[in-house]
Amino acid sequence: MTGEDDKTGQDKRYVRPYGDATGDGMVQLSFTLPIPHGPRADGAAQQLANKMGMDPALVVHSHPIGKDFSFYVVYGSVSHIVDLDAVRVVEREYPLLTPAEINATVKKSLRRKLVVVGGCIGTDAHTVGIDAILNIKGFAGEKGLEYYRELRVVNLGAQVGVPDLVKRARAEKADAVLVSQVVTQRDAHVQNTQEMSAAFREAMGEARPMLVVGGPRFDPLMADELGVDRVFGRGTTPGEVASYLVHAISTRTVTKPTTRVTTKKTRSSTTKAGAAR
Ligand code: B12
């Protein structure tokens, strides 16, 4: 093992999970088996855990799900080691701005309101996520995009068809289209997003609006594969999205994310979202 040691003698580059003691490799895992609850299912759960590299593995919780299924939680030690230098994630390359800073940037760079059109596409009716970003009440203590004086938000809600989204984005002269996909069965989120980005490319070419997609099971590394400019995952806050939009608009290019280890969130000033607009 190489890497810089910290004060406790622990290597900073290579890590193992922590349970009772540093580096003991303890993890907890839950899953469902398609077999009736009982000793045989318990044994199957243990075998699965062993085959996944947990040794020893302890079944710490189980209960029946109907008569044909069983739910399991197993706890045990894995020998795997994570190399932090090999971790690939999207690093935020823009500063987190306050609402006042965002409004000022839009005013200066566009001299008009920045238009955002958003919604859930396909059959997806999970609007809580997109509402968390767009609605004035916001999410995690931050106001949503509707709160920003220099943003004009059109929230189309649930189950928006791609042709309708393209039509409306064009009619509203959208600078950015924000799409949410929460249902991921059979990779519906991937297919729907690719269909959406292809439709915008076909209808508007280079003049298309910025395309931003979000949802709990998206990996921010997927932007190219999805044909969009940016991907936001679980826990995204409205301020992160607004900051990205003004960054992309004011630089006049849609910046591709770099893939490096994430940095901590920083605000460019101490003013919180919700303060002076
Ligand atoms: C509430 C809920 C519902 C509500 C939705 C109400 C509504 N108006 O949204 C109702 C009851 C209608 C519902 C229905 C169904 N649901 Co449901 N539902 C949920 C639940 C419990 C919570 C989702 C939620 O609101 N999260 C809170 C929000 C704030 O989080 P979020 O969506 O991740 O959004 C954040 C980020 O992802 C991101 N984000 C999201 N979108 C966007 C977009 C942009 C542009 C950006 C920048 C960021 C961004 O920012 C948000 C804030 O951080 C989840 C389980 C769970 N615990 O997550 C299941 C869940 C999503 N549902 C599920 C299922 C299967 C269904 C149904 C198919 C059930 C059925 N058989 O009928 C239907 C489908 C209906 C449909 N046509 O879409 C599954 C999906 C499984 C899968 N692999 O796809 C889940 C995971 C439950 C489960 N474990 O099985 N559901």
Coordinates of C-alpha atoms and ligand atoms in Angstrom, one line a residue:
M1 CA 0.0 0.0 0.0
T2 CA 1.2 3.5 -0.8
G3 CA -0.3 6.9 -0.1
E4 CA -0.1 9.6 2.6
D5 CA -0.7 8.5 6.1
D6 CA -2.8 10.6 8.5
K7 CA -2.3 11.1 12.2
T8 CA -3.9 7.8 13.2
G9 CA -1.6 5.9 10.8
Q10 CA -4.5 5.2 8.4
D11 CA -3.8 5.3 4.7
K12 CA -5.8 8.0 3.0
R13 CA -5.8 6.6 -0.5
Y14 CA -7.0 3.1 0.3
V15 CA -10.0 2.5 2.5
R16 CA -12.1 -0.4 3.8
P17 CA -15.6 -0.1 5.3
Y18 CA -15.9 0.6 9.0
G19 CA -18.0 -1.4 11.5
D20 CA -16.8 -1.9 15.0
A21 CA -13.2 -1.1 14.3
T22 CA -11.3 1.0 11.7
G23 CA -10.8 -1.0 8.5
D24 CA -12.7 -4.2 9.7
G25 CA -14.5 -4.3 6.3
M26 CA -18.0 -4.6 7.9
V27 CA -20.9 -3.9 5.5
Q28 CA -24.7 -4.3 5.7
L29 CA -26.7 -5.5 2.7
S30 CA -30.5 -5.9 2.1
F31 CA -32.2 -8.0 -0.6
T32 CA -35.3 -10.0 -1.4
L33 CA -35.3 -13.7 -2.3
P34 CA -38.1 -15.3 -4.4
I35 CA -38.5 -18.2 -1.8
P36 CA -40.8 -18.7 1.2
H37 CA -39.5 -17.4 4.5
G38 CA -37.8 -20.1 6.7
P39 CA -34.5 -21.9 7.5
R40 CA -33.9 -22.8 3.8
A41 CA -34.3 -19.2 2.7
D42 CA -32.0 -18.1 5.6
G43 CA -29.4 -20.5 4.3
A44 CA -29.8 -19.2 0.8
A45 CA -29.3 -15.6 2.0
Q46 CA -26.1 -16.6 3.9
Q47 CA -24.8 -18.5 0.8
L48 CA -25.5 -15.5 -1.4
A49 CA -23.7 -13.2 1.0
N50 CA -20.7 -15.5 1.1
K51 CA -20.6 -15.6 -2.7
M52 CA -20.6 -11.8 -2.7
G53 CA -17.4 -11.8 -0.6
M54 CA -18.9 -11.4 2.9
D55 CA -17.1 -13.7 5.2
P56 CA -18.2 -14.2 7.9
A57 CA -21.8 -13.2 7.0
L58 CA -24.6 -13.0 9.6
V59 CA -28.3 -12.8 8.8
V60 CA -29.3 -10.1 11.2
H61 CA -32.9 -9.6 10.0
S62 CA -35.4 -11.5 7.9
H63 CA -39.1 -11.4 7.4
P64 CA -41.7 -12.9 4.9
I65 CA -43.0 -10.8 2.0
G66 CA -46.2 -12.5 1.2
K67 CA -46.0 -16.3 1.1
D68 CA -43.5 -16.7 -1.7
F69 CA -40.8 -14.1 -0.9
S70 CA -38.4 -13.3 1.9
F71 CA -36.6 -10.1 2.8
Y72 CA -33.1 -10.2 4.3
V73 CA -30.5 -8.0 5.9
V74 CA -27.0 -9.5 6.3
Y75 CA -24.0 -8.1 8.0
G76 CA -20.5 -9.2 7.5
S77 CA -16.9 -8.4 6.6
V78 CA -15.6 -7.9 3.0
S79 CA -11.9 -8.0 2.1
H80 CA -12.2 -5.5 -0.7
I81 CA -10.2 -2.3 -0.6
V82 CA -11.2 1.0 -2.3
D83 CA -8.6 3.0 -4.1
L84 CA -9.7 6.6 -3.8
D85 CA -7.5 7.6 -6.7
A86 CA -9.5 5.4 -9.0
V87 CA -12.8 6.9 -8.1
R88 CA -14.5 8.7 -11.0
V89 CA -17.2 11.3 -10.3
V90 CA -18.4 14.5 -11.8
E91 CA -16.7 17.4 -10.2
R92 CA -18.7 20.6 -9.9
E93 CA -16.7 23.2 -12.0
Y94 CA -18.9 26.2 -11.2
P95 CA -19.4 28.1 -7.9
L96 CA -22.6 27.9 -5.9
L97 CA -24.1 31.3 -6.0
T98 CA -26.8 33.0 -3.9
P99 CA -30.2 33.9 -5.4
A100 CA -29.1 37.6 -5.5
E101 CA -25.9 36.7 -7.3
I102 CA -27.8 34.5 -9.7
N103 CA -30.3 37.2 -10.5
A104 CA -27.5 39.7 -11.1
T105 CA -25.7 37.4 -13.4
V106 CA -28.8 36.7 -15.5
K107 CA -29.5 40.4 -15.7
K108 CA -26.0 41.2 -16.8
S109 CA -25.5 38.4 -19.3
L110 CA -29.0 38.1 -20.8
R111 CA -30.7 41.4 -20.2
R112 CA -33.9 39.5 -19.9
K113 CA -35.3 36.6 -17.8
L114 CA -33.8 33.2 -18.2
V115 CA -36.6 30.9 -19.3
V116 CA -36.8 27.4 -17.8
V117 CA -39.3 24.8 -19.0
G118 CA -39.6 21.6 -16.9
G119 CA -41.5 18.4 -16.3
C120 CA -41.6 14.6 -16.1
I121 CA -41.6 12.9 -19.4
G122 CA -43.0 9.5 -20.6
T123 CA -45.4 7.8 -18.2
D124 CA -43.5 9.1 -15.2
A125 CA -45.8 10.7 -12.7
H126 CA -43.2 11.3 -9.9
T127 CA -43.4 15.1 -9.8
V128 CA -42.0 15.6 -6.3
G129 CA -38.4 15.7 -7.6
I130 CA -38.9 18.3 -10.3
D131 CA -41.2 20.3 -8.0
A132 CA -38.4 20.3 -5.4
I133 CA -36.2 22.1 -7.9
L134 CA -38.8 24.3 -9.6
N135 CA -41.5 25.2 -7.0
I136 CA -41.0 28.3 -4.9
K137 CA -41.2 26.3 -1.7
G138 CA -38.0 24.5 -2.8
F139 CA -36.0 21.7 -1.1
A140 CA -33.6 21.2 1.8
G141 CA -34.0 24.8 3.0
E142 CA -33.4 26.3 -0.4
K143 CA -36.1 28.1 -2.4
G144 CA -36.9 26.7 -5.8
L145 CA -36.2 28.3 -9.2
E146 CA -39.6 30.1 -9.2
Y147 CA -38.3 32.2 -6.4
Y148 CA -35.6 33.7 -8.5
R149 CA -36.7 37.1 -9.9
E150 CA -34.7 36.8 -13.1
L151 CA -35.9 33.2 -13.9
R152 CA -39.2 32.5 -15.7
V153 CA -40.3 29.0 -14.9
V154 CA -42.9 26.9 -16.8
N155 CA -43.6 23.7 -14.9
L156 CA -45.5 21.3 -17.2
G157 CA -45.9 18.6 -14.4
A158 CA -46.3 14.9 -15.0
Q159 CA -46.4 12.6 -18.0
V160 CA -45.4 15.2 -20.6
G161 CA -45.0 13.7 -24.1
V162 CA -41.7 14.5 -25.8
P163 CA -43.4 16.2 -28.9
D164 CA -45.4 18.4 -26.5
L165 CA -42.2 19.3 -24.5
V166 CA -40.4 20.3 -27.7
K167 CA -43.3 22.3 -28.9
R168 CA -43.7 24.1 -25.6
A169 CA -40.0 24.8 -25.2
R170 CA -40.0 26.4 -28.6
A171 CA -43.1 28.5 -27.9
E172 CA -41.7 29.7 -24.6
K173 CA -38.3 30.3 -26.1
A174 CA -36.8 28.2 -23.4
D175 CA -33.1 28.7 -22.5
A176 CA -33.1 25.5 -20.5
V177 CA -35.3 22.4 -20.4
L178 CA -35.3 20.5 -17.1
V179 CA -36.6 16.9 -17.3
S180 CA -37.2 14.5 -14.4
Q181 CA -37.1 10.7 -14.6
V182 CA -37.7 8.7 -11.4
V183 CA -39.1 5.4 -12.7
T184 CA -36.1 3.3 -13.9
Q185 CA -37.8 0.0 -14.6
R186 CA -36.3 -1.6 -17.7
D187 CA -34.1 1.5 -18.0
A188 CA -37.1 3.6 -19.0
H189 CA -35.3 6.7 -17.7
V190 CA -32.4 6.2 -20.1
Q191 CA -34.5 5.5 -23.1
N192 CA -36.9 8.3 -22.4
T193 CA -34.1 10.8 -22.0
Q194 CA -32.3 9.7 -25.1
E195 CA -35.6 10.0 -27.0
M196 CA -36.1 13.5 -25.6
S197 CA -32.5 14.7 -26.5
A198 CA -32.8 13.3 -30.0
A199 CA -36.1 15.0 -30.5
F200 CA -34.6 18.4 -29.5
R201 CA -31.6 17.9 -31.7
E202 CA -33.8 17.0 -34.7
A203 CA -36.2 19.9 -34.2
M204 CA -33.8 22.6 -33.2
G205 CA -30.3 21.5 -34.0
E206 CA -27.6 23.8 -32.5
A207 CA -30.3 26.2 -31.4
R208 CA -31.7 23.8 -28.9
P209 CA -32.1 24.9 -25.3
M210 CA -29.8 23.5 -22.6
L211 CA -31.0 20.0 -21.7
V212 CA -30.8 19.1 -18.0
V213 CA -32.0 15.8 -16.6
G214 CA -32.4 14.7 -13.1
G215 CA -33.6 11.8 -10.9
P216 CA -32.4 9.6 -8.0
R217 CA -30.9 6.8 -10.1
F218 CA -29.0 8.9 -12.7
D219 CA -25.3 8.9 -12.6
P220 CA -23.9 12.4 -13.4
L221 CA -21.3 10.7 -15.6
M222 CA -24.0 9.7 -18.1
A223 CA -24.5 13.1 -19.8
D224 CA -22.9 12.1 -23.1
E225 CA -24.7 8.7 -23.2
L226 CA -28.0 10.5 -22.6
G227 CA -27.3 13.3 -25.1
V228 CA -27.9 16.0 -22.5
D229 CA -25.7 18.8 -21.1
R230 CA -26.0 18.0 -17.5
V231 CA -27.2 15.2 -15.2
F232 CA -28.2 15.7 -11.6
G233 CA -28.7 12.9 -9.1
R234 CA -30.4 12.3 -5.8
G235 CA -30.2 15.1 -3.2
T236 CA -29.8 17.8 -5.8
T237 CA -30.8 21.3 -4.5
P238 CA -32.3 24.1 -6.4
G239 CA -29.4 26.4 -5.8
E240 CA -27.0 23.9 -7.4
V241 CA -29.2 23.8 -10.5
A242 CA -29.7 27.6 -10.7
S243 CA -25.9 28.1 -10.3
Y244 CA -25.3 25.6 -13.1
L245 CA -27.7 27.4 -15.4
V246 CA -26.3 30.8 -15.0
H247 CA -22.8 29.5 -15.3
A248 CA -23.6 27.7 -18.5
I249 CA -25.6 30.7 -19.9
S250 CA -23.0 33.3 -18.9
T251 CA -20.1 31.4 -20.4
R252 CA -22.3 30.9 -23.5
T253 CA -21.1 27.3 -23.9
V254 CA -22.5 24.3 -22.3
T255 CA -19.5 23.0 -20.3
K256 CA -18.9 19.4 -20.2
P257 CA -18.3 18.1 -16.7
T258 CA -14.8 17.0 -15.8
T259 CA -14.4 13.6 -14.1
R260 CA -12.5 13.8 -10.9
V261 CA -12.9 13.4 -7.2
T262 CA -15.7 15.7 -5.9
T263 CA -14.9 18.8 -4.0
K264 CA -16.9 20.0 -1.0
K265 CA -19.8 22.4 -1.6
T266 CA -18.8 26.0 -1.3
R267 CA -20.8 29.2 -1.5
S268 CA -19.3 32.2 -3.1
S269 CA -20.6 34.3 -0.2
T270 CA -22.1 33.6 3.1
T271 CA -25.6 34.7 2.1
K272 CA -27.9 31.7 2.1
A273 CA -30.6 31.0 -0.5
G274 CA -33.7 32.8 0.7
A275 CA -31.8 35.9 1.7
A276 CA -31.7 39.1 -0.5
R277 CA -32.9 38.5 -4.0
Ligands
B12_1 C1 -44.0 9.4 -3.8 C2 -43.8 8.2 -4.7 C3 -44.9 8.0 -5.6 C4 -46.1 8.9 -5.7 C5 -45.6 10.1 -6.6 C6 -46.4 11.3 -6.3 C7 -45.8 12.5 -7.0 N1 -46.7 13.4 -7.3 O1 -44.7 12.6 -7.3 C8 -47.1 7.9 -6.4 C9 -48.0 7.3 -5.3 C10 -48.0 8.6 -7.4 C11 -46.2 6.9 -7.0 C12 -46.6 6.0 -8.0 C13 -45.8 5.0 -8.5 N2 -44.6 4.6 -8.1 CO1 -43.6 5.6 -6.8 N3 -42.6 6.3 -5.4 C14 -42.7 7.4 -4.6 C15 -41.6 7.4 -3.5 C16 -42.1 6.8 -2.2 C17 -40.9 8.8 -3.2 C18 -40.4 9.5 -4.5 C19 -40.2 11.0 -4.0 O2 -41.1 11.8 -4.0 N4 -38.9 11.3 -3.6 C20 -38.6 12.6 -3.1 C21 -37.9 13.5 -4.2 C22 -37.7 14.9 -3.6 O3 -36.7 12.9 -4.5 P1 -36.3 12.6 -6.0 O4 -37.4 12.2 -6.9 O5 -35.1 11.7 -6.0 O6 -35.8 14.1 -6.5 C23 -34.6 14.6 -6.2 C24 -33.4 14.3 -7.1 O7 -33.5 13.0 -7.7 C25 -33.4 15.4 -8.1 N5 -34.2 15.4 -9.2 C26 -35.3 14.7 -9.5 N6 -35.8 15.1 -10.7 C27 -35.0 16.1 -11.2 C28 -35.1 16.8 -12.3 C29 -34.1 17.8 -12.6 C30 -34.1 18.6 -13.8 C31 -33.1 18.0 -11.6 C32 -32.1 19.0 -11.8 C33 -33.0 17.3 -10.4 C34 -34.0 16.3 -10.2 O8 -33.7 16.5 -7.3 C35 -34.7 16.1 -6.3 C36 -34.4 16.9 -5.0 O9 -33.1 16.5 -4.5 C37 -40.5 6.4 -4.2 C38 -39.6 5.7 -3.2 C39 -38.5 6.5 -2.6 N7 -38.4 6.4 -1.4 O10 -37.8 7.2 -3.4 C40 -41.4 5.5 -5.0 C41 -40.9 4.9 -6.3 C42 -40.1 5.9 -7.1 N8 -42.1 4.5 -7.0 C43 -42.0 3.4 -7.7 C44 -43.0 2.8 -8.4 C45 -42.7 1.4 -9.0 C46 -44.2 3.4 -8.6 C47 -45.4 2.9 -9.4 C48 -45.0 2.2 -10.8 C49 -46.2 1.9 -8.5 C50 -47.3 1.2 -9.2 N9 -47.1 -0.1 -9.4 O11 -48.3 1.8 -9.5 C51 -46.2 4.2 -9.7 C52 -45.8 4.8 -11.0 C53 -46.7 6.0 -11.3 C54 -46.2 6.6 -12.6 N10 -47.0 6.6 -13.7 O12 -45.1 7.2 -12.6 C55 -40.6 2.8 -7.5 C56 -39.7 2.9 -8.8 C57 -38.9 1.7 -9.0 C58 -38.1 1.8 -10.2 N11 -37.0 1.1 -10.2 O13 -38.3 2.5 -11.1 C59 -40.1 3.5 -6.2 C60 -38.5 3.7 -6.2 C61 -40.6 2.7 -5.0 C62 -39.9 1.3 -4.9 N12 -38.9 1.2 -4.1 O14 -40.3 0.4 -5.6 N13 -45.0 6.9 -6.4

